Short mmCIF file of C-alpha atoms and ligand atoms in Angstrom, two decimals:
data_model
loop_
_atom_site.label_atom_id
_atom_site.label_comp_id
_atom_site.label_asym_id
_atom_site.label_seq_id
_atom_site.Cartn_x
_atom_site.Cartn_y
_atom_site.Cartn_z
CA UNK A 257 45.76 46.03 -64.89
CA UNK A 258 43.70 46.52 -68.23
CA UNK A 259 45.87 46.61 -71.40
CA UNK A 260 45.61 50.54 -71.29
CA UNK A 261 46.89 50.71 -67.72
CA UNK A 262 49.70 48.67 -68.66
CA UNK A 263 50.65 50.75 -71.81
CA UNK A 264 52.67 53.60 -69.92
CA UNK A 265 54.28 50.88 -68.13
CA UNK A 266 55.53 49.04 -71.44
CA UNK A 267 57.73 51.65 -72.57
CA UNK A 268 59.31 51.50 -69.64
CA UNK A 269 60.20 47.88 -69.70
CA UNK A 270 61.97 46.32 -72.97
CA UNK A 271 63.88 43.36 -73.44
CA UNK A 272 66.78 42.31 -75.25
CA UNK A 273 66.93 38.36 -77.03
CA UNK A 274 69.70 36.20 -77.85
CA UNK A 275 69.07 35.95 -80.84
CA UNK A 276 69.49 39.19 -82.78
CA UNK A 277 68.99 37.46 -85.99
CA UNK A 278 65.82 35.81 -85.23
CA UNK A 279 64.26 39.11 -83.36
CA UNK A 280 64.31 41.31 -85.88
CA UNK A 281 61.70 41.22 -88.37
CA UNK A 282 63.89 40.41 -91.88
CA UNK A 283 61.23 42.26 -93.61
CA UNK A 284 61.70 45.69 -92.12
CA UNK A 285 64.63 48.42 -92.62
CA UNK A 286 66.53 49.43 -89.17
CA UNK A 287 64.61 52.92 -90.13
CA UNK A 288 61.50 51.23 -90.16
CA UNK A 289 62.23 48.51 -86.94
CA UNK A 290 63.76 51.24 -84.74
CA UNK A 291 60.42 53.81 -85.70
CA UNK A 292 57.50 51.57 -84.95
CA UNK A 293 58.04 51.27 -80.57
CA UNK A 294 58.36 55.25 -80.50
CA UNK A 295 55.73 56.06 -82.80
CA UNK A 296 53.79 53.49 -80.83
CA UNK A 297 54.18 54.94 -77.55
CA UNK A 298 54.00 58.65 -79.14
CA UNK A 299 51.47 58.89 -81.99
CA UNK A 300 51.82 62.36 -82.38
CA UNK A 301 55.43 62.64 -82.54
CA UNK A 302 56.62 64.63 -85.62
CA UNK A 303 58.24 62.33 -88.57
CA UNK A 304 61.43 64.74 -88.53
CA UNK A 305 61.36 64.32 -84.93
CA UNK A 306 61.35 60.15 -85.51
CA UNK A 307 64.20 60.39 -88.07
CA UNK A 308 66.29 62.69 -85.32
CA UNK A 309 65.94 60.09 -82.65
CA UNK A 310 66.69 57.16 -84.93
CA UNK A 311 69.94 58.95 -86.27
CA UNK A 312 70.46 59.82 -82.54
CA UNK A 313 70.18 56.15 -80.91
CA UNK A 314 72.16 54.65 -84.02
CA UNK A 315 75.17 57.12 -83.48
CA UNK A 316 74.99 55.57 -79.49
CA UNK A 317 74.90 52.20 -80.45
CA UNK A 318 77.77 52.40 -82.85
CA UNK A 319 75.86 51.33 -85.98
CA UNK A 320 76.47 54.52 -88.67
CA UNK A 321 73.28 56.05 -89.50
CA UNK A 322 73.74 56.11 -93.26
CA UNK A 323 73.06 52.56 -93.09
CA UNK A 324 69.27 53.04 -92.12
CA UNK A 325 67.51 52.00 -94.77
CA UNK A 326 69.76 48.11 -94.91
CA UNK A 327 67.65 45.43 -93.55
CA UNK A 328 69.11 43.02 -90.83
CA UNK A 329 70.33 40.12 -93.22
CA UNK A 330 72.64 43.43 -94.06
CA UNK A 331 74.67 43.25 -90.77
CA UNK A 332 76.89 41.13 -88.97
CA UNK A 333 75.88 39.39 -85.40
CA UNK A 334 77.30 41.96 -83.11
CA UNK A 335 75.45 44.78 -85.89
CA UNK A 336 72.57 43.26 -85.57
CA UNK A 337 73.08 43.27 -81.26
CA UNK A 338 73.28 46.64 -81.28
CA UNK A 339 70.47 47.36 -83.82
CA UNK A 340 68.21 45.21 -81.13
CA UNK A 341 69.63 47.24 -77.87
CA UNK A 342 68.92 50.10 -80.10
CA UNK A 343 65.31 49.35 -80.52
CA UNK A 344 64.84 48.62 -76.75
CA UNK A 345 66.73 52.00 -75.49
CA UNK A 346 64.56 53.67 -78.46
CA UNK A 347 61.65 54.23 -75.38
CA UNK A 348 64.15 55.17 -72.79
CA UNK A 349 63.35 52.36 -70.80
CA UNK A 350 63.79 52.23 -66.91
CA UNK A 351 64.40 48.34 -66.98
CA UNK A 352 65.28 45.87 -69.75
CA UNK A 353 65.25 42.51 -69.78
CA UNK A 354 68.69 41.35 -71.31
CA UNK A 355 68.00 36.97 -71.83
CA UNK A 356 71.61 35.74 -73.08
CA UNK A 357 72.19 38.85 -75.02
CA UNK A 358 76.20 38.10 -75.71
CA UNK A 359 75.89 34.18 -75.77
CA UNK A 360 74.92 33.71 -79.68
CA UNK A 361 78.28 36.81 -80.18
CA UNK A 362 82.30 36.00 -80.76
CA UNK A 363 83.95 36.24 -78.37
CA UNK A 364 85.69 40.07 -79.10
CA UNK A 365 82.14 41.07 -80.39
CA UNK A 366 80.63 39.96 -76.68
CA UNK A 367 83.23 42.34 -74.93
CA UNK A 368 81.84 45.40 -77.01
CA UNK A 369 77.92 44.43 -76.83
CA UNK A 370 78.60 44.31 -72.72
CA UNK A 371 80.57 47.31 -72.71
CA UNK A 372 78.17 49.22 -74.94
CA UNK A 373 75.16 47.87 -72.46
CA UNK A 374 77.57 49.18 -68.96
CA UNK A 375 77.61 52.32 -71.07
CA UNK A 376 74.15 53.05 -71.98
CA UNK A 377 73.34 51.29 -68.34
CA UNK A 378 75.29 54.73 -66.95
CA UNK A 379 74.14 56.86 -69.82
CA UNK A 380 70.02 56.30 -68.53
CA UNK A 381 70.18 54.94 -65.22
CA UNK A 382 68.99 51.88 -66.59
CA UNK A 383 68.07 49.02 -64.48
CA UNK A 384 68.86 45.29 -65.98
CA UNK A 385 67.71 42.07 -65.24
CA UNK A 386 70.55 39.92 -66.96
CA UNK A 387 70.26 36.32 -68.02
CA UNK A 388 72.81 34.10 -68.90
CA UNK A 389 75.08 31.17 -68.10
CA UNK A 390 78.42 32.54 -68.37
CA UNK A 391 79.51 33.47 -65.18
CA UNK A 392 82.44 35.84 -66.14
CA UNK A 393 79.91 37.55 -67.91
CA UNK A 394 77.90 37.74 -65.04
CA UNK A 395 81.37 38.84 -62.58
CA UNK A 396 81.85 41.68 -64.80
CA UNK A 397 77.97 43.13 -65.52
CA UNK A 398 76.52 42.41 -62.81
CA UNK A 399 75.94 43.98 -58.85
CA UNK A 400 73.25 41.32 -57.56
CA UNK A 401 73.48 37.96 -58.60
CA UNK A 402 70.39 35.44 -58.37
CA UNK A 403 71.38 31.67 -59.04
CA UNK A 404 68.71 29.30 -60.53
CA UNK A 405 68.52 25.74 -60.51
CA UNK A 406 65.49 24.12 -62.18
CA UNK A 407 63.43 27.59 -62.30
CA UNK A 408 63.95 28.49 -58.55
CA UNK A 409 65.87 30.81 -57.06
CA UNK A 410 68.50 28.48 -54.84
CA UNK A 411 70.47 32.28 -53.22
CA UNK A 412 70.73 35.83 -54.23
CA UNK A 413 73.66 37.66 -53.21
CA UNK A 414 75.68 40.57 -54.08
CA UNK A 415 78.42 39.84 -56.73
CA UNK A 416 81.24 40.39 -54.91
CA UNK A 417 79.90 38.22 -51.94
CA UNK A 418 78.65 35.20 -53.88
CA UNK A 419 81.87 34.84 -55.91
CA UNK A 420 84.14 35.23 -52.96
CA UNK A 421 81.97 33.18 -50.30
CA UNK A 422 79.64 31.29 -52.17
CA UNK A 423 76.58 29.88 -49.47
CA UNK A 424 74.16 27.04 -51.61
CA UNK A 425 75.94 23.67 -52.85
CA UNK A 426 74.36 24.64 -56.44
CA UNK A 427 76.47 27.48 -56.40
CA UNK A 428 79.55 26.09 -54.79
CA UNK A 429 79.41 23.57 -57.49
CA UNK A 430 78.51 26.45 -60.01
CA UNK A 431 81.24 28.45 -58.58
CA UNK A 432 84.23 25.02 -58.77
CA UNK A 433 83.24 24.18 -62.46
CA UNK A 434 85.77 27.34 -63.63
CA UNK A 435 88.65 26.54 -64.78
CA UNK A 436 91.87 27.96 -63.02
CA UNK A 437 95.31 27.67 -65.56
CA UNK A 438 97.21 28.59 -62.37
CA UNK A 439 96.20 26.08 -59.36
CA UNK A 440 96.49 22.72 -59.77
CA UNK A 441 95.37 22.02 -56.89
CA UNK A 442 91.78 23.21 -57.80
CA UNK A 443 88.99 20.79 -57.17
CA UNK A 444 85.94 20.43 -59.32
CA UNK A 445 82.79 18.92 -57.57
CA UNK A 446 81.30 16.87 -59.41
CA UNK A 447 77.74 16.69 -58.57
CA UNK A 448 76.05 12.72 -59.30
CA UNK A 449 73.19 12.06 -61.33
CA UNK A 450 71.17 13.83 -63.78
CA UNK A 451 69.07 17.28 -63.87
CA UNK A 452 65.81 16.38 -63.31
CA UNK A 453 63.19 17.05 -66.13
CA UNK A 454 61.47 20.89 -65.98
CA UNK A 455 58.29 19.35 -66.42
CA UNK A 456 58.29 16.94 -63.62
CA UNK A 457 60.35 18.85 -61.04
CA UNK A 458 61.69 16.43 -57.77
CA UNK A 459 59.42 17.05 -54.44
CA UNK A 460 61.02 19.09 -51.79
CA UNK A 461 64.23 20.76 -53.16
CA UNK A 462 64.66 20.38 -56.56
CA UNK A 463 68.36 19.76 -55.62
CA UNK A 464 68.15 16.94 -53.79
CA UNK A 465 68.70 14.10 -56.24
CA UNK A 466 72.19 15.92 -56.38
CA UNK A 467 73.09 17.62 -53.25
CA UNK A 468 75.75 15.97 -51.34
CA UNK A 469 74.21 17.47 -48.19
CA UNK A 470 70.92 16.24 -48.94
CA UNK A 471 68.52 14.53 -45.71
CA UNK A 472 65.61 13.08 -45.71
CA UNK A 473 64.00 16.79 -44.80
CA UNK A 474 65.09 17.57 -48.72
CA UNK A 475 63.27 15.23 -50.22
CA UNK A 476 59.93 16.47 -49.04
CA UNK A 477 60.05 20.36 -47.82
CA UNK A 478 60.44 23.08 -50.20
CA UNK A 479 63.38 25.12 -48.43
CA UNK A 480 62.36 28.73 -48.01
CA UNK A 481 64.99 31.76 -49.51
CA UNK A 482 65.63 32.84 -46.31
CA UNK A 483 67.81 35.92 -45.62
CA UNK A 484 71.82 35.02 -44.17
CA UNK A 485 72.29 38.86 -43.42
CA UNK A 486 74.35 41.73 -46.07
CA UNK A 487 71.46 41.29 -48.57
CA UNK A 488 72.33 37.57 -48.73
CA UNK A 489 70.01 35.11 -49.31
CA UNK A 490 69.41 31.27 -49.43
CA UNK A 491 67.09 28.62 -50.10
CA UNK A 492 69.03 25.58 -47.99
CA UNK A 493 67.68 23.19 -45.55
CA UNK A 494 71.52 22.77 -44.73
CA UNK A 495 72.08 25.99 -43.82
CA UNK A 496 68.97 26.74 -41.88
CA UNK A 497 69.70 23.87 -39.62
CA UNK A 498 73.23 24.84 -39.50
CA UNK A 499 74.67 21.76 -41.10
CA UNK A 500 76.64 23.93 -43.72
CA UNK A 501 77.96 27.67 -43.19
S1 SF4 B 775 67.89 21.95 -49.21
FE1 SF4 B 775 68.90 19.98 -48.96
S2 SF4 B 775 69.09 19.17 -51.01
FE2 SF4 B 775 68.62 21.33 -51.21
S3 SF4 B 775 70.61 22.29 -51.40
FE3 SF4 B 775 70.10 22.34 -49.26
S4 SF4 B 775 70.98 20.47 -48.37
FE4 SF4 B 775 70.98 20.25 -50.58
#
């Protein structure tokens, strides 16, 4: 697509950083950093109309209005969170890209950003793609999970399914790496070796150096992400040939 094919198509995508504090532009008022994707997208949208919508999304992000013209320095981390889901929902977005958006939060100030993303995630309709490496995070916000190791997808499952009956070692060790207060019995796997540098990935899977189910197969075949059944899927040569359930 040409940059103006893609334009109606931008607004409808928007992402969310980790970093509220570093994706906001310091020099520019909430009025002014919540304005500029709407007035984008709509050039001939009325300035009374701007201010309405600003006032509008600030009320639904819990950030109080009269504090429009305060630049982000201004506002705490979880403020600042909301001021940046603000400017993505500001488009009324069909998908947004959330990449870590609690991780950089407290701990109480997490629970609030993710309840105030379920909320405007029922609100729209909204569709998110949700990045991050905190797996209770990921238990409570999320419906389809897709596990990465090294930059490729090792299974995709629904939630419920993957935490309950996890399939790929990565994500059985994943999975055994939480901490349980009330069985002592619990076993951690501890996987051997190192992760493998990004920018010289292993041959075959990228898991081999540290699979404990790992043949000779591993070393040299990339393993498909082949589908187990109930939207289920994994990339395992262990599985495909029925050496692991
Ligand atoms: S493909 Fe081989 S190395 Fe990779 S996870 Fe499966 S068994 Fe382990």
């Amino acid at each position: 697509m040409t940059q103006q094919q893609m334009l109606p198509y931008r607004a409808k995508m928007q992402m969310i950083f980790q970093d509220p504090y570093a994706s906001l532009n310091p020099r520019m008022t909430v009025q002014q950093t919540l304005e500029e994707p709407i007035v984008f997208h709509n050039p001939s949208i009325s300035g009374s109309e701007v201010k309405d919508r600003v006032a509008g999304i600030m009320k639904q992000v819990g950030v109080d209005p009269k504090w429009v013209d305060r630049y982000p320095h201004e506002f705490s981390g979880g403020q600042r969170q909301r001021i940046s889901i603000a400017r993505a929902l500001m488009v009324d977005p069909e998908f947004v890209v959330a990449d870590e958006p609690v991780s950089a939060l407290d701990v109480s100030v997490q629970a609030q950003i993710l309840n105030l993303l379920m909320d405007a995630q029922e609100q729209r309709g909204l569709t998110y793609m949700f990045i991050t490496h905190d797996l209770s995070v990921v238990r409570h916000i999320s419906s389809r999970v897709a596990v990465m190791y090294l930059g490729r997808v090792c299974e995709l499952a629904p939630t419920t399914s993957l935490f309950e009956s996890p399939k790929h070692p990565y994500t059985h060790a994943l999975l055994s790496a939480i901490p349980d207060l009330y069985d002592h019995r619990h076993k951690y796997i501890k996987l051997k070796g190192e992760v493998p540098t990004p920018i010289d990935l292993p041959p075959g899977c990228v898991f081999h150096g540290r699979c404990p189910h790992a043949n000779e197969r591993c070393s040299r075949e990339i393993p498909a992400l082949n589908h187990q059944g109930q939207g289920v899927y994994v990339a395992c040569h262990a599985i495909e040939e029925r050496r692991l359930k």
